[in-house]
XYZ file of C-alpha atoms in Angstrom:
76
model
C 0.000 0.000 0.000
C 1.330 3.438 -0.925
C 1.830 5.923 1.885
C 2.331 9.557 1.042
C 5.308 11.226 2.611
C 8.117 8.705 2.226
C 11.194 10.747 1.430
C 9.243 13.999 1.369
C 9.350 16.909 3.771
C 6.518 16.707 6.305
C 5.091 19.153 8.814
C 4.141 18.133 12.335
C 0.554 17.555 11.175
C 1.812 15.461 8.247
C 3.971 13.381 10.568
C 1.031 12.885 12.940
C -1.295 11.522 10.289
C 1.500 9.361 8.831
C 2.319 7.938 12.260
C -1.323 7.002 12.866
C -1.879 5.517 9.406
C -4.232 8.162 8.037
C -4.155 9.402 4.470
C -4.430 13.028 3.479
C -7.780 12.203 1.863
C -9.079 10.930 5.209
C -7.831 14.139 6.823
C -9.624 16.172 4.126
C -12.872 14.379 5.035
C -12.324 14.769 8.784
C -11.474 18.473 8.599
C -13.711 19.721 5.793
C -10.750 21.592 4.302
C -9.753 21.471 0.641
C -7.300 18.890 -0.636
C -4.847 21.617 -1.688
C -4.834 23.212 1.750
C -4.383 19.871 3.522
C -1.519 19.068 1.171
C 0.166 22.313 2.191
C -0.608 21.770 5.894
C 1.022 18.325 5.719
C 4.060 19.264 3.668
C 5.035 22.832 4.617
C 6.377 23.082 8.195
C 6.288 26.909 7.970
C 2.645 27.169 6.883
C 0.393 29.025 9.329
C -3.315 28.699 8.489
C -5.943 31.366 8.998
C -7.952 31.204 12.221
C -10.936 29.447 10.614
C -8.786 26.844 8.876
C -6.739 26.336 12.050
C -9.906 25.595 14.019
C -10.984 22.928 11.502
C -7.507 21.392 11.371
C -7.264 21.207 15.143
C -10.686 19.576 15.423
C -9.454 16.829 13.085
C -6.087 16.600 14.878
C -7.859 16.228 18.228
C -9.773 13.248 16.869
C -6.332 11.595 16.728
C -4.671 13.283 19.736
C -7.236 14.615 22.215
C -4.661 16.701 24.119
C -3.239 18.463 21.048
C -2.758 22.218 21.139
C -2.425 24.430 18.064
C 1.037 25.607 19.083
C 2.165 21.956 19.190
C 1.708 21.884 15.402
C 2.035 25.481 14.199
C 4.305 28.427 14.997
C 1.601 30.801 16.160
């Protein structure tokens, strides 16, 4: 089975979903955010989303890690 991210730069969010066996498509469904934005969230460690996008991302992240805080994943 192909797993995105092998040999590619990953953000903390990207590493989290990889570690737990999720695909970016599953994260798109869980967050309600566009595929392009999730791709950037998972691959660009310097990306800082807008407040609305951050809220949706963190809701999806907390479904994996209930104790997660936004500043654990983004430089805000």
